Amino acid sequence: MERIKVSAPGKLMLMGEHSVIYGHPCIVTAVDQRMGVSIGESGDNIIRIHAPEVGLDNFSLAIQNLDTAEVPKGAKFITVGLRNFFRRFENPIGLTIDTSSEFSSQFGFGSSSAVTVGIIKGLSEFFGLSLSNRQIFDLSYQTVLDVQGVGSGFDLAAAIWGGTIYFITGGKEIKRLEVENLPMVIGYTGIKADTVSLVKKVSELRTEKPEFIEQIFSSISSLVQKGKVLLEKEDFVNFGKLMYANQELLDNLEVGGQKLSDLIYAARNAGALGAKLSGAGGGDCMIAFVDRKDKVEVENAIINAGGVIINARTGAQGVRIEK
Ligand code: MEV
């Protein structure tokens, strides 16, 4: 069988993180920095994986050991994805798998979700199955839950469908929004966020103070509903105000952090229309919406506050086959 190469974009959450785990909606955009996955036949019963960005450098395992192999956590998205695909669709065969990423796994752009989607889509094409986006989502989501136990799947939807998406937990609703490139500045904190422990922290808070936390979730949810309408009208001024409101609610969930706040306030003081953390919190990236005339000033303010500007276009194309 012919070697196949696919690529999937990274993502950034625009609004609705954390509450999306609990049945609420969020808005996410795909960014044009991509994860490439190539798959070919190895000719024996061995799976050879070269995926340096998730901690696997020329790793090999026998196909019967897919379930039991000891691999770093990031690489589990590959081995568990393979296992789930073989269980559901094909008899296992030996493969060589290579990944290459245009972005660092430290940014919070969703390298695990992009690699998972790349593996499932790549296998689908390699075996000539042409699975639908929905089938790719369901198998990828199963894989993410098997590996890390938590997650709404929003990042997988961005990697598969691309564009800017309104999303409800587990893919109950996935809707592409009619909005082109967003006026967004991305500031990287230099700190790696630990998504699983931040999700756990919010879950503990919710057990401790259920009414308070549910109130915050429904406030975030109504910001997302309003935000969806504003984005489709390209009303970035009012969308920006909602971003600031979302940020305050995230601070109430205790998922912010000093460095994120420094960058967000710097952007705010330099005239950003809106700014907030993007993703689990604690670190990774913040995002700001800006009027074109203020872009350089906002970027400089973020840099002076200790952030790194990442240039990436939003609304990127979803997973695709590369020639
Ligand atoms: C993390 O990027 C966003 C969370 O809402 C987790 C998820 O939705 O899977 C915290």
Coordinates of C-alpha atoms and ligand atoms in Angstrom, one line a residue:
M1 CA 0.0 0.0 0.0
E2 CA 1.1 3.5 -0.8
R3 CA 2.5 5.7 1.9
I4 CA 0.1 8.4 2.9
K5 CA 0.6 11.9 4.5
V6 CA -2.0 14.0 6.2
S7 CA -1.8 17.2 8.2
A8 CA -4.1 18.7 10.9
P9 CA -4.1 22.2 12.3
G10 CA -3.5 23.4 15.8
K11 CA -6.3 25.3 17.7
L12 CA -6.9 28.1 20.0
M13 CA -10.0 28.4 22.3
L14 CA -11.8 31.7 21.8
M15 CA -14.4 31.3 24.6
G16 CA -16.0 28.7 26.8
E17 CA -13.0 26.7 28.2
H18 CA -13.8 24.5 31.3
S19 CA -17.6 25.0 31.1
V20 CA -17.5 23.1 27.8
I21 CA -16.5 20.0 29.8
Y22 CA -19.9 20.2 31.6
G23 CA -22.3 20.3 28.7
H24 CA -21.9 24.0 27.7
P25 CA -20.8 25.4 24.4
C26 CA -17.5 26.9 23.4
I27 CA -16.0 28.7 20.3
V28 CA -12.6 27.5 18.9
T29 CA -10.6 28.5 15.9
A30 CA -8.1 26.3 14.0
V31 CA -4.6 27.9 13.5
D32 CA -2.5 27.5 10.4
Q33 CA 0.4 25.8 12.1
R34 CA 0.0 22.1 11.3
M35 CA 0.9 18.6 12.6
G36 CA 2.0 16.3 9.8
V37 CA 1.5 12.5 10.1
S38 CA 2.8 10.0 7.5
I39 CA 2.0 6.3 7.5
G40 CA 3.5 3.5 5.4
E41 CA 3.8 -0.3 5.6
S42 CA 6.8 -1.7 7.5
G43 CA 6.6 -5.1 5.9
D44 CA 6.8 -7.0 9.2
N45 CA 4.9 -7.2 12.4
I46 CA 6.5 -4.1 13.9
I47 CA 5.2 -0.6 14.3
R48 CA 8.0 1.9 14.1
I49 CA 7.2 5.4 15.3
H50 CA 9.3 8.5 14.9
A51 CA 7.4 11.3 16.7
P52 CA 10.0 13.5 18.4
E53 CA 7.5 16.2 19.4
V54 CA 5.6 13.7 21.6
G55 CA 8.7 12.1 23.0
L56 CA 9.2 9.1 20.6
D57 CA 12.5 8.9 18.7
N58 CA 12.7 5.8 16.5
F59 CA 10.5 3.7 18.8
S60 CA 9.4 0.3 17.8
L61 CA 6.9 -2.2 19.2
A62 CA 5.3 -5.5 18.0
I63 CA 1.7 -5.1 16.9
Q64 CA 0.5 -7.5 19.6
N65 CA 2.0 -5.2 22.2
L66 CA 0.0 -2.1 21.2
D67 CA -2.1 -2.4 24.4
T68 CA 0.8 -2.9 26.8
A69 CA 3.6 -0.9 25.4
E70 CA 5.2 1.6 27.9
V71 CA 5.3 4.9 26.0
P72 CA 5.5 8.6 27.2
K73 CA 2.0 10.1 27.7
G74 CA 2.1 12.2 24.5
A75 CA 2.9 9.1 22.4
K76 CA -0.1 7.2 23.9
F77 CA -2.3 9.3 21.6
I78 CA -0.6 7.4 18.7
T79 CA -0.5 3.9 20.2
V80 CA -4.0 4.0 21.6
G81 CA -5.3 5.6 18.4
L82 CA -3.8 2.7 16.4
R83 CA -5.2 0.2 18.8
N84 CA -8.7 1.7 18.6
F85 CA -8.6 1.9 14.8
F86 CA -7.5 -1.8 14.5
R87 CA -10.2 -2.9 16.9
R88 CA -12.9 -1.2 15.0
F89 CA -11.8 -1.4 11.3
E90 CA -8.9 -3.5 10.2
N91 CA -6.6 -6.4 11.2
P92 CA -3.4 -4.9 12.6
I93 CA -0.3 -4.8 10.3
G94 CA 3.2 -3.4 10.8
L95 CA 3.5 0.3 10.0
T96 CA 6.0 3.1 10.0
I97 CA 4.7 6.3 11.4
D98 CA 6.4 9.7 11.3
T99 CA 5.1 13.0 12.7
S100 CA 6.4 16.5 12.1
S101 CA 5.0 19.6 13.8
E102 CA 5.2 23.2 12.8
F103 CA 4.4 24.2 16.4
S104 CA 5.9 23.4 19.7
S105 CA 3.9 21.0 21.9
Q106 CA 4.5 23.7 24.7
F107 CA 2.1 26.3 23.2
G108 CA -1.2 24.6 24.0
F109 CA -2.1 24.6 20.3
G110 CA -3.3 21.0 20.8
S111 CA -0.4 18.8 19.5
S112 CA -2.1 15.7 21.1
S113 CA -5.4 16.3 19.4
A114 CA -3.8 17.1 16.1
V115 CA -1.7 14.0 16.2
T116 CA -4.7 11.9 17.2
V117 CA -6.7 13.2 14.3
G118 CA -3.7 12.8 12.0
I119 CA -3.4 9.1 12.9
I120 CA -7.1 8.3 12.5
K121 CA -7.4 10.2 9.3
G122 CA -4.1 8.8 8.0
L123 CA -5.2 5.2 8.7
S124 CA -8.5 5.8 7.1
E125 CA -6.8 6.9 3.9
F126 CA -4.0 4.3 4.1
F127 CA -6.6 1.5 4.2
G128 CA -8.9 3.2 1.7
L129 CA -11.8 3.5 4.1
S130 CA -12.6 7.2 3.5
L131 CA -14.2 7.6 7.0
S132 CA -16.5 10.6 7.4
N133 CA -15.4 13.5 9.6
R134 CA -17.9 12.3 12.2
Q135 CA -16.4 8.8 12.3
I136 CA -12.9 10.4 12.6
F137 CA -14.2 12.6 15.4
D138 CA -15.8 9.7 17.3
L139 CA -12.8 7.4 17.2
S140 CA -10.4 10.3 18.0
Y141 CA -12.6 11.3 21.0
Q142 CA -12.6 7.8 22.2
T143 CA -8.8 7.8 22.0
V144 CA -8.5 11.0 24.0
L145 CA -10.8 9.8 26.7
D146 CA -8.9 6.5 26.9
V147 CA -5.6 8.3 27.3
Q148 CA -6.4 11.2 29.6
G149 CA -9.9 10.4 30.9
V150 CA -11.1 14.0 30.5
G151 CA -11.7 16.4 27.6
S152 CA -14.6 17.9 25.7
G153 CA -13.2 17.1 22.2
F154 CA -13.4 20.7 21.0
D155 CA -9.7 20.6 19.9
L156 CA -10.4 17.5 17.8
A157 CA -13.3 19.2 16.1
A158 CA -11.0 22.1 15.2
A159 CA -8.4 19.7 13.9
I160 CA -10.9 17.9 11.7
W161 CA -13.3 20.6 10.4
G162 CA -11.0 23.6 10.6
G163 CA -12.3 27.2 10.5
T164 CA -13.9 28.7 13.5
I165 CA -16.4 26.4 15.3
Y166 CA -19.2 26.6 17.8
F167 CA -18.9 23.3 19.7
I168 CA -20.9 21.5 22.5
T169 CA -19.3 18.8 24.7
G170 CA -18.5 15.5 23.0
G171 CA -19.5 16.9 19.6
K172 CA -23.2 17.2 20.4
E173 CA -23.2 20.2 18.2
I174 CA -20.4 21.2 15.8
K175 CA -21.1 24.2 13.6
R176 CA -18.7 26.1 11.4
L177 CA -19.2 29.9 11.9
E178 CA -19.2 32.2 8.9
V179 CA -16.3 34.4 9.9
E180 CA -13.0 34.9 8.1
N181 CA -9.6 35.7 9.6
L182 CA -10.0 37.0 13.2
P183 CA -8.1 40.2 14.3
M184 CA -6.1 38.2 16.8
V185 CA -2.8 38.6 18.6
I186 CA -1.4 35.5 20.3
G187 CA 0.9 35.9 23.4
Y188 CA 2.8 32.9 24.7
T189 CA 3.6 32.9 28.4
G190 CA 6.5 30.4 28.2
I191 CA 4.8 28.3 30.9
K192 CA 3.4 24.8 30.0
A193 CA -0.2 24.4 31.3
D194 CA -1.2 21.1 32.8
T195 CA -4.7 20.6 31.3
V196 CA -5.6 17.5 33.2
S197 CA -4.8 18.9 36.7
L198 CA -6.5 22.2 35.9
V199 CA -9.7 20.3 34.8
K200 CA -9.4 18.3 38.0
K201 CA -9.1 21.5 40.1
V202 CA -12.3 22.9 38.6
S203 CA -14.1 19.7 39.2
E204 CA -13.0 19.8 42.9
L205 CA -14.2 23.4 43.2
R206 CA -17.5 22.3 41.7
T207 CA -17.9 19.6 44.3
E208 CA -17.1 22.1 47.0
K209 CA -19.3 24.9 45.8
P210 CA -21.7 23.5 43.3
E211 CA -24.1 26.4 43.0
F212 CA -21.4 29.0 42.7
I213 CA -19.6 27.1 40.0
E214 CA -22.7 26.2 38.0
Q215 CA -23.6 29.9 38.1
I216 CA -20.2 30.7 36.6
F217 CA -20.6 28.0 33.9
S218 CA -24.0 29.4 32.9
S219 CA -22.7 32.9 32.7
I220 CA -19.8 31.7 30.5
S221 CA -22.4 29.8 28.4
S222 CA -24.4 32.9 27.8
L223 CA -21.3 34.9 26.8
V224 CA -20.5 32.1 24.2
Q225 CA -24.1 32.3 22.8
K226 CA -23.8 36.1 22.4
G227 CA -20.2 35.8 21.1
K228 CA -21.3 33.4 18.4
V229 CA -23.8 35.9 17.0
L230 CA -21.3 38.8 17.2
L231 CA -18.5 36.8 15.5
E232 CA -20.8 36.0 12.6
K233 CA -21.6 39.8 12.3
E234 CA -17.8 40.5 12.5
D235 CA -18.6 42.7 15.5
F236 CA -15.2 42.3 17.1
V237 CA -15.6 45.4 19.3
N238 CA -18.4 43.8 21.2
F239 CA -16.9 40.4 21.0
G240 CA -13.8 41.8 22.7
K241 CA -15.9 43.0 25.7
L242 CA -17.2 39.5 26.1
M243 CA -13.7 38.2 26.1
Y244 CA -12.8 40.4 29.1
A245 CA -16.0 39.2 30.9
N246 CA -15.1 35.6 30.2
Q247 CA -11.6 36.2 31.6
E248 CA -13.1 37.5 34.9
L249 CA -15.2 34.4 35.2
L250 CA -12.1 32.2 34.5
D251 CA -10.3 34.0 37.3
N252 CA -13.2 33.1 39.5
L253 CA -12.6 29.4 38.5
E254 CA -9.0 30.0 39.8
V255 CA -7.4 28.8 36.5
G256 CA -5.6 32.1 35.7
G257 CA -2.1 32.9 36.8
Q258 CA 0.2 35.9 37.3
K259 CA 2.0 35.7 33.9
L260 CA -1.3 35.3 32.0
S261 CA -2.8 38.2 33.9
D262 CA 0.3 40.3 33.2
L263 CA 0.0 39.7 29.4
I264 CA -3.8 40.2 29.4
Y265 CA -3.5 43.5 31.3
A266 CA -0.7 44.7 29.1
A267 CA -2.8 44.1 26.1
R268 CA -5.8 45.8 27.7
N269 CA -3.8 48.9 28.6
A270 CA -2.4 49.1 25.1
G271 CA -6.0 49.3 23.7
A272 CA -6.9 45.7 22.9
L273 CA -10.7 45.2 22.1
G274 CA -10.6 42.1 24.3
A275 CA -8.1 39.7 25.9
K276 CA -8.2 36.5 27.8
L277 CA -6.4 33.2 28.4
S278 CA -7.0 30.5 25.8
G279 CA -7.2 26.9 26.9
A280 CA -6.9 25.3 30.3
G281 CA -5.2 28.3 32.0
G282 CA -2.1 28.5 34.2
G283 CA 0.1 29.2 31.2
D284 CA 0.2 28.4 27.5
C285 CA -1.2 31.3 25.5
M286 CA -3.4 34.4 25.9
I287 CA -5.2 35.9 23.0
A288 CA -6.2 39.5 22.3
F289 CA -8.6 40.9 19.6
V290 CA -7.2 44.2 18.3
D291 CA -8.1 47.0 15.9
R292 CA -5.6 47.0 13.1
K293 CA -4.2 50.4 14.1
D294 CA -3.4 49.2 17.6
K295 CA -1.9 45.8 16.7
V296 CA 1.8 46.8 16.9
E297 CA 1.3 48.6 20.2
V298 CA -0.6 45.6 21.7
E299 CA 2.1 43.2 20.5
N300 CA 4.9 45.4 22.0
A301 CA 3.0 45.6 25.3
I302 CA 2.7 41.8 25.5
I303 CA 6.5 41.5 24.7
N304 CA 7.4 44.1 27.3
A305 CA 5.3 42.2 29.9
G306 CA 7.4 39.1 29.2
G307 CA 5.4 37.3 26.5
V308 CA 6.3 35.9 23.1
I309 CA 4.2 36.8 20.1
I310 CA 3.2 33.8 17.9
N311 CA 2.2 34.6 14.4
A312 CA -0.6 32.3 13.2
R313 CA -3.6 32.8 11.0
T314 CA -6.9 31.7 12.3
G315 CA -9.7 29.8 10.7
A316 CA -7.2 27.4 9.1
Q317 CA -8.2 24.4 6.9
G318 CA -9.1 21.2 8.8
V319 CA -7.3 17.8 8.4
R320 CA -6.2 17.2 4.8
I321 CA -4.3 14.8 2.7
E322 CA -0.9 16.1 1.6
K323 CA 0.7 15.2 -1.7
Ligands
MEV1 C1 -8.3 23.1 27.4 O1 -7.7 23.6 26.3 C2 -9.8 23.4 27.4 C3 -10.6 22.7 28.5 O2 -11.9 23.2 28.4 C4 -10.5 21.2 28.3 C5 -11.4 20.7 27.2 O3 -12.4 21.3 26.8 O4 -11.1 19.5 26.8 C6 -10.1 23.1 29.9

